[in-house]
Amino acid sequence: MGKLEGKVAVITGGSSGMALASAKLFVEEGAYVFITGRRQEQLDDAVKAIGRNITGVRGDAANLDDLDRLFDTVKREQGKIDILFASAGKGEPLPLGQITEEHFDAAFDLNVRGTLFTIQKALPLFSDGGSIIMTGSNASAKGFPGFAVYAASKLALRSFARTWVNELKGRHIRVNLLVPGAVSSPMQEEVLTKEAREFFESLIPRGKMGQPDEIATVALFLASDDASYVNGVELFVDGGMTAV
Amino acid sequence: MGKLEGKVAVITGGSSGLALESAKRFVEEGAYVFITGRRQDALDEAVKLIGRNVTGVRGDAANLDDLDHLFDTIKREKGKIDILFASAGKGEPAVLGEITEQHFDREFGLIVRGTLFTAQKALPLISDGGSIILTGSVASVKGFPGFGVYAASKAALRSFARTWLNELKGRKIRVNILSPGQVDTPDSQRLDKATREMFESLIPRGKMGRPEEIAAAALFLASDDSSYVNGMDLAVDGGFSAI
């Protein structure tokens, strides 16, 4: 018997990397999973790779019309949500002095505004006792040069979690942050130069980046009843980079 | 197939409450578990309750001779440790102004000194890639009146975790803190009604945790599901310390 038998999960940005690995694991544990992504082709590949109990809904998590379409689909097909993993997010590095309005708006629109409206629009479908997981970043705690805007946008989510834990307590919905460190995912591989990768690895006690599967097992923990008394935490999954 | 198949775990203070529940869960997941406790009768009952793949070793985690005896037994019987859950600890209240040397020495002697020597004496037996879990407390970040010494002793463990994960990284041993909030245990059932209600009013769901809910988090930190989680202080308190 899987840990998520009979549950319906929505994972935004689920067509690649950590979120895709999580979608795969959630399905293995018995859940029906909706994933989203902006590129149809990549989404189709992800759906095919998972193979069963999965629906891909094309959309941009920063676009409120796309979010409406997502939750309309979920409502029509499954009628409820037990787990929401708001994982869509992105951050390009730019140091202070070179930050443009476009850079700021892109990060905050997707990471903060997009996450807020994803959750708000999901709420009417949410089962009492459900689990909301947002994706933070250990950049928020480390101050890596160039990542000010990204890091600040992710820390705003940490604050959302505290407020929503309180606002949703009557419905027993838990809200936690999963905070990945350096992980060998397509998104990070794209952003990181070889030097940056070596720099990050030098900061990880075990000297090796995480794998998407190592994030997925933590997402499963937070999604499942194993974490029934875990609420409002910021769970760093970074091999100890932030702790030392 | 359990998540701890073939693993050997040591849980100090394992004869009651959260630690006993964790011992039970670890055995269900395939581990062989050593538990310790000061009282032989409580220990015997715990061993009987778990029923299989468990050894009870009587001892006080603040007593270094008892710790030597514990690890000698493990070495002889199993030859290795994969998971150390240092859970022995007890908080007695004393407000500033009324703190005695005995109070300070007892709290730091068991929680800080005892945990340090438990980990240090276990070290030669811990397998590469093993997991050390220290028990913290949300009291360390909340400042409850009367728990100054207890909270500080638990905060010291949070600091140990940072240092040790660096010192042990060559052996890929992970060190994390599990910080329970209010949990229904034989200890907390001794709280008076008003105190219990005060604590429950601070928990978003309005109900204390159950020992099984701590055991599930301990299993997560003990198993490979948390292979990329290191140096964390994981609060398992229903959101009590987050808000």
Short mmCIF file of C-alpha atoms in Angstrom, two decimals:
data_model
loop_
_atom_site.label_atom_id
_atom_site.label_comp_id
_atom_site.label_asym_id
_atom_site.label_seq_id
_atom_site.Cartn_x
_atom_site.Cartn_y
_atom_site.Cartn_z
CA MET A 1 0.00 0.00 0.00
CA GLY A 2 1.48 3.31 -1.10
CA LYS A 3 1.75 6.34 1.15
CA LEU A 4 -0.48 8.46 -1.11
CA GLU A 5 -3.18 5.94 -2.04
CA GLY A 6 -6.33 7.72 -3.25
CA LYS A 7 -4.73 11.18 -3.09
CA VAL A 8 -4.80 13.81 -5.82
CA ALA A 9 -1.66 15.93 -6.18
CA VAL A 10 -0.88 18.99 -8.29
CA ILE A 11 2.75 19.79 -9.05
CA THR A 12 3.45 23.01 -10.90
CA GLY A 13 6.58 23.17 -12.99
CA GLY A 14 6.42 19.40 -12.92
CA SER A 15 7.77 18.60 -16.36
CA SER A 16 11.44 18.46 -15.40
CA GLY A 17 13.99 18.06 -12.63
CA MET A 18 13.03 17.72 -8.98
CA ALA A 19 9.33 18.27 -9.57
CA LEU A 20 9.22 15.60 -12.26
CA ALA A 21 11.05 13.16 -9.97
CA SER A 22 8.49 13.99 -7.27
CA ALA A 23 5.56 13.43 -9.65
CA LYS A 24 6.99 10.03 -10.53
CA LEU A 25 7.39 9.04 -6.88
CA PHE A 26 3.92 10.33 -5.92
CA VAL A 27 2.37 8.16 -8.65
CA GLU A 28 4.39 5.14 -7.47
CA GLU A 29 2.96 5.77 -3.99
CA GLY A 30 -0.62 5.68 -5.28
CA ALA A 31 -1.48 9.31 -6.07
CA TYR A 32 -3.11 10.73 -9.18
CA VAL A 33 -0.89 13.63 -10.25
CA PHE A 34 -1.44 16.74 -12.38
CA ILE A 35 1.74 18.38 -13.64
CA THR A 36 2.14 21.68 -15.40
CA GLY A 37 4.80 23.20 -17.59
CA ARG A 38 5.12 25.87 -20.22
CA ARG A 39 6.40 23.73 -23.07
CA GLN A 40 3.94 21.21 -24.50
CA GLU A 41 6.61 18.91 -25.87
CA GLN A 42 8.44 18.58 -22.57
CA LEU A 43 5.15 18.07 -20.76
CA ASP A 44 4.18 15.28 -23.16
CA ASP A 45 7.53 13.59 -22.58
CA ALA A 46 7.04 13.81 -18.81
CA VAL A 47 3.54 12.34 -19.00
CA LYS A 48 4.82 9.53 -21.18
CA ALA A 49 7.73 8.81 -18.83
CA ILE A 50 5.39 8.50 -15.84
CA GLY A 51 2.90 6.50 -17.88
CA ARG A 52 -0.18 6.26 -15.66
CA ASN A 53 -2.31 8.22 -13.22
CA ILE A 54 -1.02 11.48 -14.61
CA THR A 55 -2.39 14.44 -16.53
CA GLY A 56 -0.26 17.20 -18.01
CA VAL A 57 -1.81 20.66 -18.25
CA ARG A 58 0.17 23.17 -20.29
CA GLY A 59 0.49 26.54 -18.61
CA ASP A 60 2.63 29.24 -17.10
CA ALA A 61 2.31 29.48 -13.30
CA ALA A 62 2.73 33.26 -13.58
CA ASN A 63 -0.36 33.52 -15.80
CA LEU A 64 -3.64 33.64 -13.91
CA ASP A 65 -5.73 32.48 -16.87
CA ASP A 66 -3.52 29.42 -17.19
CA LEU A 67 -4.01 28.74 -13.49
CA ASP A 68 -7.80 28.96 -13.90
CA ARG A 69 -7.60 26.46 -16.72
CA LEU A 70 -5.43 24.15 -14.61
CA PHE A 71 -7.82 24.08 -11.67
CA ASP A 72 -10.88 23.78 -13.95
CA THR A 73 -9.27 20.67 -15.39
CA VAL A 74 -8.45 19.26 -11.97
CA LYS A 75 -11.99 19.99 -10.77
CA ARG A 76 -13.57 18.30 -13.79
CA GLU A 77 -11.32 15.26 -13.76
CA GLN A 78 -10.78 14.55 -10.05
CA GLY A 79 -12.89 17.06 -8.11
CA LYS A 80 -10.37 17.62 -5.30
CA ILE A 81 -6.77 18.28 -4.36
CA ASP A 82 -5.01 16.68 -1.39
CA ILE A 83 -1.46 17.81 -2.14
CA LEU A 84 -0.24 20.94 -3.87
CA PHE A 85 3.46 21.18 -4.61
CA ALA A 86 3.98 24.71 -5.93
CA SER A 87 7.32 24.18 -7.53
CA ALA A 88 7.30 26.47 -10.57
CA GLY A 89 10.06 29.03 -10.14
CA LYS A 90 13.16 30.37 -11.76
CA GLY A 91 15.98 32.76 -11.02
CA GLU A 92 18.61 34.28 -13.28
CA PRO A 93 21.65 35.77 -11.55
CA LEU A 94 22.26 39.53 -11.76
CA PRO A 95 24.34 41.56 -9.29
CA LEU A 96 23.17 44.79 -7.67
CA GLY A 97 23.93 47.58 -10.11
CA GLN A 98 22.71 45.58 -13.10
CA ILE A 99 19.23 44.66 -11.94
CA THR A 100 16.54 45.70 -14.39
CA GLU A 101 12.81 46.10 -13.85
CA GLU A 102 12.25 43.14 -16.17
CA HIS A 103 14.57 40.97 -14.08
CA PHE A 104 12.80 41.90 -10.86
CA ASP A 105 9.31 41.54 -12.33
CA ALA A 106 10.04 38.15 -13.91
CA ALA A 107 11.28 36.65 -10.64
CA PHE A 108 8.60 38.10 -8.36
CA ASP A 109 5.77 37.48 -10.85
CA LEU A 110 6.53 33.81 -11.11
CA ASN A 111 7.98 32.96 -7.70
CA VAL A 112 5.84 35.13 -5.41
CA ARG A 113 2.73 36.27 -7.29
CA GLY A 114 2.44 33.03 -9.23
CA THR A 115 2.79 30.87 -6.11
CA LEU A 116 0.28 32.97 -4.19
CA PHE A 117 -2.39 32.72 -6.89
CA THR A 118 -1.65 29.06 -7.51
CA ILE A 119 -2.48 28.35 -3.90
CA GLN A 120 -5.40 30.74 -3.65
CA LYS A 121 -7.01 29.27 -6.74
CA ALA A 122 -6.39 25.71 -5.53
CA LEU A 123 -7.97 26.39 -2.16
CA PRO A 124 -11.65 25.75 -3.02
CA LEU A 125 -10.67 22.28 -4.23
CA PHE A 126 -8.50 21.49 -1.26
CA SER A 127 -9.44 18.64 1.04
CA ASP A 128 -9.36 19.28 4.76
CA GLY A 129 -6.14 17.80 6.11
CA GLY A 130 -4.30 18.47 2.84
CA SER A 131 -0.66 19.39 2.41
CA ILE A 132 0.78 22.44 0.64
CA ILE A 133 4.47 22.39 -0.22
CA MET A 134 6.23 25.44 -1.61
CA THR A 135 9.74 25.41 -3.01
CA GLY A 136 12.18 27.74 -1.31
CA SER A 137 15.88 28.12 -1.98
CA ASN A 138 18.90 27.95 0.27
CA ALA A 139 20.08 31.05 -1.61
CA SER A 140 17.76 32.93 0.78
CA ALA A 141 19.92 31.90 3.73
CA LYS A 142 23.34 32.05 2.07
CA GLY A 143 23.53 35.35 0.18
CA PHE A 144 25.17 33.99 -2.97
CA PRO A 145 26.37 36.96 -5.05
CA GLY A 146 24.04 37.68 -7.97
CA PHE A 147 20.99 35.94 -6.56
CA ALA A 148 19.51 38.79 -4.51
CA VAL A 149 16.21 39.00 -6.35
CA TYR A 150 15.69 35.25 -6.61
CA ALA A 151 16.65 34.72 -2.95
CA ALA A 152 14.32 37.49 -1.73
CA SER A 153 11.42 36.16 -3.80
CA LYS A 154 11.87 32.72 -2.26
CA LEU A 155 12.05 34.08 1.28
CA ALA A 156 8.70 35.79 0.72
CA LEU A 157 7.28 32.26 0.43
CA ARG A 158 8.69 31.42 3.86
CA SER A 159 6.63 34.27 5.23
CA PHE A 160 3.51 33.14 3.33
CA ALA A 161 3.86 29.73 4.97
CA ARG A 162 3.67 31.22 8.46
CA THR A 163 0.58 33.27 7.68
CA TRP A 164 -1.21 30.48 5.85
CA VAL A 165 -0.49 27.92 8.58
CA ASN A 166 -2.62 30.16 10.76
CA GLU A 167 -5.26 31.03 8.17
CA LEU A 168 -5.77 27.40 7.14
CA LYS A 169 -5.57 25.76 10.54
CA GLY A 170 -9.35 25.39 10.77
CA ARG A 171 -9.15 23.08 7.76
CA HIS A 172 -6.08 21.22 9.07
CA ILE A 173 -4.12 22.06 5.95
CA ARG A 174 -0.38 21.96 6.54
CA VAL A 175 1.95 24.40 4.75
CA ASN A 176 5.66 23.67 4.53
CA LEU A 177 8.64 24.83 2.53
CA LEU A 178 10.98 22.42 0.83
CA VAL A 179 14.29 24.19 0.39
CA PRO A 180 16.61 22.53 -2.10
CA GLY A 181 20.27 23.36 -2.31
CA ALA A 182 22.46 22.60 -5.28
CA VAL A 183 20.84 19.75 -7.23
CA SER A 184 21.74 18.20 -10.58
CA SER A 185 18.54 19.32 -12.29
CA PRO A 186 18.18 20.64 -15.85
CA MET A 187 17.34 24.12 -14.52
CA GLN A 188 20.42 24.41 -12.33
CA GLU A 189 22.66 22.80 -14.94
CA GLU A 190 21.51 25.49 -17.36
CA VAL A 191 22.29 28.38 -15.02
CA LEU A 192 25.53 27.12 -13.47
CA THR A 193 28.90 27.51 -15.12
CA LYS A 194 31.52 24.86 -14.42
CA GLU A 195 33.23 27.22 -11.96
CA ALA A 196 29.93 27.93 -10.18
CA ARG A 197 29.23 24.22 -9.94
CA GLU A 198 32.64 23.55 -8.41
CA PHE A 199 32.14 26.44 -6.02
CA PHE A 200 28.80 25.04 -4.85
CA GLU A 201 30.18 21.51 -4.51
CA SER A 202 33.00 22.84 -2.34
CA LEU A 203 30.32 24.11 0.07
CA ILE A 204 28.47 20.79 0.36
CA PRO A 205 29.86 18.60 3.14
CA ARG A 206 29.70 15.47 1.00
CA GLY A 207 31.20 17.36 -1.99
CA LYS A 208 28.53 16.19 -4.41
CA MET A 209 25.35 17.88 -5.58
CA GLY A 210 22.00 16.33 -4.76
CA GLN A 211 20.00 14.25 -7.19
CA PRO A 212 16.37 15.03 -8.10
CA ASP A 213 15.36 11.71 -6.46
CA GLU A 214 16.76 12.94 -3.15
CA ILE A 215 14.40 15.90 -3.30
CA ALA A 216 11.46 13.70 -4.30
CA THR A 217 11.72 11.52 -1.17
CA VAL A 218 11.56 14.65 0.98
CA ALA A 219 8.59 16.00 -0.97
CA LEU A 220 6.89 12.64 -0.35
CA PHE A 221 7.59 12.92 3.37
CA LEU A 222 6.03 16.40 3.54
CA ALA A 223 3.10 15.34 1.33
CA SER A 224 2.27 12.21 3.32
CA ASP A 225 0.88 11.57 6.78
CA ASP A 226 4.41 10.75 7.93
CA ALA A 227 4.69 14.53 8.35
CA SER A 228 1.29 14.97 10.01
CA TYR A 229 2.84 16.93 12.90
CA VAL A 230 5.25 18.89 10.67
CA ASN A 231 3.86 22.32 9.82
CA GLY A 232 5.38 25.67 8.87
CA VAL A 233 8.90 24.28 8.63
CA GLU A 234 11.57 25.21 6.20
CA LEU A 235 13.12 21.84 5.40
CA PHE A 236 16.55 22.32 3.88
CA VAL A 237 17.53 19.58 1.46
CA ASP A 238 20.99 20.75 0.64
CA GLY A 239 23.36 18.17 2.10
CA GLY A 240 24.18 20.51 5.00
CA MET A 241 25.36 23.48 2.92
CA THR A 242 23.31 25.98 4.87
CA ALA A 243 23.99 24.45 8.27
CA VAL A 244 27.76 24.93 8.09
CA MET B 1 10.87 -4.33 2.06
CA GLY B 2 11.35 -2.01 5.03
CA LYS B 3 13.26 1.24 4.84
CA LEU B 4 15.84 0.11 7.43
CA GLU B 5 16.42 -3.48 6.33
CA GLY B 6 19.76 -4.78 7.69
CA LYS B 7 20.42 -1.64 9.74
CA VAL B 8 21.45 -1.51 13.39
CA ALA B 9 20.02 1.37 15.41
CA VAL B 10 20.71 2.63 18.93
CA ILE B 11 18.08 4.72 20.70
CA THR B 12 19.02 6.10 24.09
CA GLY B 13 16.18 6.79 26.48
CA GLY B 14 14.21 4.35 24.37
CA SER B 15 12.08 2.74 27.05
CA SER B 16 9.20 5.24 26.88
CA GLY B 17 7.42 7.92 24.90
CA LEU B 18 8.73 9.21 21.59
CA ALA B 19 11.86 7.12 21.62
CA LEU B 20 10.00 3.89 22.37
CA GLU B 21 7.58 4.59 19.53
CA SER B 22 10.55 5.25 17.24
CA ALA B 23 12.16 1.96 18.31
CA LYS B 24 8.95 0.16 17.43
CA ARG B 25 8.75 1.81 14.02
CA PHE B 26 12.44 1.14 13.25
CA VAL B 27 11.96 -2.57 14.00
CA GLU B 28 8.86 -2.66 11.79
CA GLU B 29 11.00 -1.20 9.01
CA GLY B 30 13.58 -3.98 9.35
CA ALA B 31 16.17 -2.61 11.78
CA TYR B 32 17.70 -4.31 14.80
CA VAL B 33 17.37 -1.84 17.67
CA PHE B 34 19.19 -1.35 20.97
CA ILE B 35 17.30 0.75 23.49
CA THR B 36 18.50 2.07 26.82
CA GLY B 37 16.81 3.34 29.94
CA ARG B 38 17.58 3.77 33.60
CA ARG B 39 14.83 1.57 35.00
CA GLN B 40 15.10 -2.15 34.36
CA ASP B 41 11.36 -2.79 34.67
CA ALA B 42 10.41 -0.08 32.12
CA LEU B 43 13.11 -1.38 29.82
CA ASP B 44 11.90 -4.98 30.12
CA GLU B 45 8.36 -3.89 29.31
CA ALA B 46 9.53 -1.95 26.27
CA VAL B 47 11.49 -4.93 24.99
CA LYS B 48 8.45 -7.15 25.49
CA LEU B 49 6.20 -4.66 23.70
CA ILE B 50 8.46 -4.49 20.66
CA GLY B 51 8.84 -8.25 20.77
CA ARG B 52 11.61 -8.97 18.26
CA ASN B 53 14.89 -7.59 16.96
CA VAL B 54 15.42 -5.50 20.05
CA THR B 55 17.87 -5.55 22.95
CA GLY B 56 17.47 -3.47 26.09
CA VAL B 57 20.63 -2.31 27.84
CA ARG B 58 20.08 -0.72 31.23
CA GLY B 59 21.99 2.49 31.75
CA ASP B 60 22.02 6.20 32.38
CA ALA B 61 23.09 8.25 29.36
CA ALA B 62 24.80 10.71 31.70
CA ASN B 63 27.05 7.95 33.07
CA LEU B 64 30.11 7.24 30.97
CA ASP B 65 30.64 3.75 32.37
CA ASP B 66 27.08 2.86 31.41
CA LEU B 67 27.77 4.16 27.90
CA ASP B 68 30.88 1.98 27.65
CA HIS B 69 28.80 -1.00 28.70
CA LEU B 70 26.17 -0.13 26.06
CA PHE B 71 28.62 0.10 23.19
CA ASP B 72 30.54 -3.00 24.33
CA THR B 73 27.26 -4.91 24.15
CA ILE B 74 26.48 -3.61 20.66
CA LYS B 75 29.98 -4.35 19.45
CA ARG B 76 29.75 -7.91 20.70
CA GLU B 77 26.22 -8.57 19.43
CA LYS B 78 26.08 -6.69 16.12
CA GLY B 79 29.52 -5.18 15.47
CA LYS B 80 28.22 -1.94 13.95
CA ILE B 81 25.80 0.98 14.24
CA ASP B 82 24.02 2.58 11.28
CA ILE B 83 21.67 4.88 13.15
CA LEU B 84 22.19 6.61 16.47
CA PHE B 85 19.16 8.38 17.90
CA ALA B 86 20.39 10.15 21.04
CA SER B 87 17.14 10.81 22.73
CA ALA B 88 17.85 10.61 26.45
CA GLY B 89 17.01 13.93 28.06
CA LYS B 90 14.63 15.45 30.49
CA GLY B 91 13.56 19.01 31.19
CA GLU B 92 12.89 20.27 34.66
CA PRO B 93 11.64 23.80 35.15
CA ALA B 94 13.53 26.43 37.17
CA VAL B 95 13.22 30.18 36.69
CA LEU B 96 16.17 32.53 36.79
CA GLY B 97 16.68 33.43 40.44
CA GLU B 98 15.91 29.89 41.58
CA ILE B 99 18.40 27.93 39.51
CA THR B 100 20.64 25.72 41.62
CA GLU B 101 24.00 24.23 40.67
CA GLN B 102 22.41 20.81 40.91
CA HIS B 103 19.70 21.77 38.41
CA PHE B 104 22.24 23.15 35.95
CA ASP B 105 24.60 20.20 36.34
CA ARG B 106 21.84 17.64 35.98
CA GLU B 107 20.43 19.18 32.78
CA PHE B 108 23.79 19.84 31.10
CA GLY B 109 25.23 16.58 32.45
CA LEU B 110 22.58 14.48 30.76
CA ILE B 111 21.63 16.50 27.71
CA VAL B 112 24.90 18.09 26.60
CA ARG B 113 27.67 16.00 28.20
CA GLY B 114 25.70 12.76 27.94
CA THR B 115 24.79 13.28 24.28
CA LEU B 116 28.35 14.27 23.40
CA PHE B 117 29.86 11.15 24.95
CA THR B 118 27.11 8.95 23.56
CA ALA B 119 28.01 10.13 20.05
CA GLN B 120 31.75 10.01 20.66
CA LYS B 121 31.69 6.50 22.08
CA ALA B 122 29.40 5.30 19.30
CA LEU B 123 31.66 6.71 16.61
CA PRO B 124 34.10 3.79 16.21
CA LEU B 125 31.09 1.55 15.52
CA ILE B 126 29.13 3.86 13.20
CA SER B 127 29.12 2.74 9.57
CA ASP B 128 30.16 5.15 6.83
CA GLY B 129 26.98 6.73 5.50
CA GLY B 130 25.26 6.40 8.88
CA SER B 131 22.76 8.77 10.42
CA ILE B 132 23.00 10.51 13.80
CA ILE B 133 19.84 12.10 15.18
CA LEU B 134 20.00 14.33 18.24
CA THR B 135 16.85 15.36 20.06
CA GLY B 136 16.36 19.12 20.29
CA SER B 137 13.41 21.03 21.61
CA VAL B 138 11.24 23.84 20.31
CA ALA B 139 11.82 25.39 23.74
CA SER B 140 15.19 26.54 22.36
CA VAL B 141 13.49 28.95 19.96
CA LYS B 142 10.43 29.86 22.04
CA GLY B 143 11.74 31.08 25.39
CA PHE B 144 9.18 29.45 27.67
CA PRO B 145 9.54 30.88 31.18
CA GLY B 146 11.20 28.40 33.52
CA PHE B 147 12.93 26.36 30.85
CA GLY B 148 16.04 28.49 30.40
CA VAL B 149 18.56 25.79 31.28
CA TYR B 150 16.79 23.00 29.40
CA ALA B 151 16.36 25.17 26.28
CA ALA B 152 20.01 26.22 26.33
CA SER B 153 21.20 22.64 26.74
CA LYS B 154 19.17 21.65 23.67
CA ALA B 155 20.50 24.63 21.71
CA ALA B 156 24.01 23.36 22.43
CA LEU B 157 23.11 20.17 20.55
CA ARG B 158 22.08 22.25 17.54
CA SER B 159 25.59 23.66 17.56
CA PHE B 160 27.17 20.19 17.92
CA ALA B 161 25.32 19.10 14.78
CA ARG B 162 26.96 21.86 12.72
CA THR B 163 30.46 21.02 13.93
CA TRP B 164 30.11 17.27 13.69
CA LEU B 165 28.68 17.18 10.22
CA ASN B 166 31.86 18.91 9.10
CA GLU B 167 34.07 16.64 11.17
CA LEU B 168 32.28 13.51 9.96
CA LYS B 169 31.80 14.43 6.33
CA GLY B 170 34.69 12.24 5.19
CA ARG B 171 32.70 9.27 6.46
CA LYS B 172 29.42 10.57 4.94
CA ILE B 173 27.74 10.45 8.33
CA ARG B 174 24.75 12.79 8.49
CA VAL B 175 23.87 14.65 11.71
CA ASN B 176 20.40 16.13 12.18
CA ILE B 177 18.29 17.41 15.04
CA LEU B 178 14.73 16.32 15.61
CA SER B 179 12.95 18.96 17.71
CA PRO B 180 9.62 17.75 19.01
CA GLY B 181 7.00 20.18 20.20
CA GLN B 182 4.24 19.21 22.59
CA VAL B 183 3.55 15.50 22.40
CA ASP B 184 1.21 13.28 24.36
CA THR B 185 3.64 11.15 26.37
CA PRO B 186 3.63 9.83 29.91
CA ASP B 187 5.71 12.93 30.80
CA SER B 188 3.33 15.48 29.28
CA GLN B 189 0.30 13.78 30.80
CA ARG B 190 1.64 14.99 34.14
CA LEU B 191 1.10 18.63 33.08
CA ASP B 192 -1.70 20.38 34.91
CA LYS B 193 -4.84 21.10 32.91
CA ALA B 194 -4.19 24.84 32.54
CA THR B 195 -0.65 24.33 31.23
CA ARG B 196 -1.82 21.72 28.78
CA GLU B 197 -4.53 24.01 27.46
CA MET B 198 -2.05 26.87 27.16
CA PHE B 199 0.25 24.70 25.02
CA GLU B 200 -2.59 23.39 22.90
CA SER B 201 -3.81 26.92 22.21
CA LEU B 202 -0.42 27.60 20.58
CA ILE B 203 -0.59 24.62 18.21
CA PRO B 204 -2.35 25.50 14.95
CA ARG B 205 -4.36 22.28 14.97
CA GLY B 206 -5.14 22.68 18.67
CA LYS B 207 -4.05 19.15 19.54
CA MET B 208 -0.77 17.80 20.84
CA GLY B 209 1.30 15.47 18.71
CA ARG B 210 1.18 11.70 19.04
CA PRO B 211 4.35 9.67 19.62
CA GLU B 212 3.80 7.92 16.24
CA GLU B 213 4.08 11.29 14.51
CA ILE B 214 7.53 11.81 16.00
CA ALA B 215 8.53 8.26 15.11
CA ALA B 216 7.59 8.89 11.46
CA ALA B 217 9.88 11.94 11.38
CA ALA B 218 12.69 9.99 13.10
CA LEU B 219 12.33 7.25 10.47
CA PHE B 220 12.59 9.88 7.73
CA LEU B 221 15.85 11.25 9.21
CA ALA B 222 17.23 7.75 9.84
CA SER B 223 16.52 6.40 6.34
CA ASP B 224 17.91 7.11 2.90
CA ASP B 225 14.79 9.15 2.17
CA SER B 226 16.72 12.02 3.76
CA SER B 227 20.07 11.26 2.11
CA TYR B 228 20.49 14.94 1.11
CA VAL B 229 19.24 16.32 4.44
CA ASN B 230 22.12 17.18 6.77
CA GLY B 231 22.57 19.62 9.65
CA MET B 232 18.83 20.31 9.78
CA ASP B 233 16.89 21.18 12.87
CA LEU B 234 13.55 19.59 12.00
CA ALA B 235 10.77 20.92 14.18
CA VAL B 236 7.96 18.38 14.59
CA ASP B 237 5.56 20.54 16.48
CA GLY B 238 2.49 21.05 14.33
CA GLY B 239 3.64 24.56 13.41
CA PHE B 240 3.96 25.75 17.00
CA SER B 241 7.42 27.34 16.54
CA ALA B 242 6.72 28.66 13.03
CA ILE B 243 4.13 31.18 14.09
#
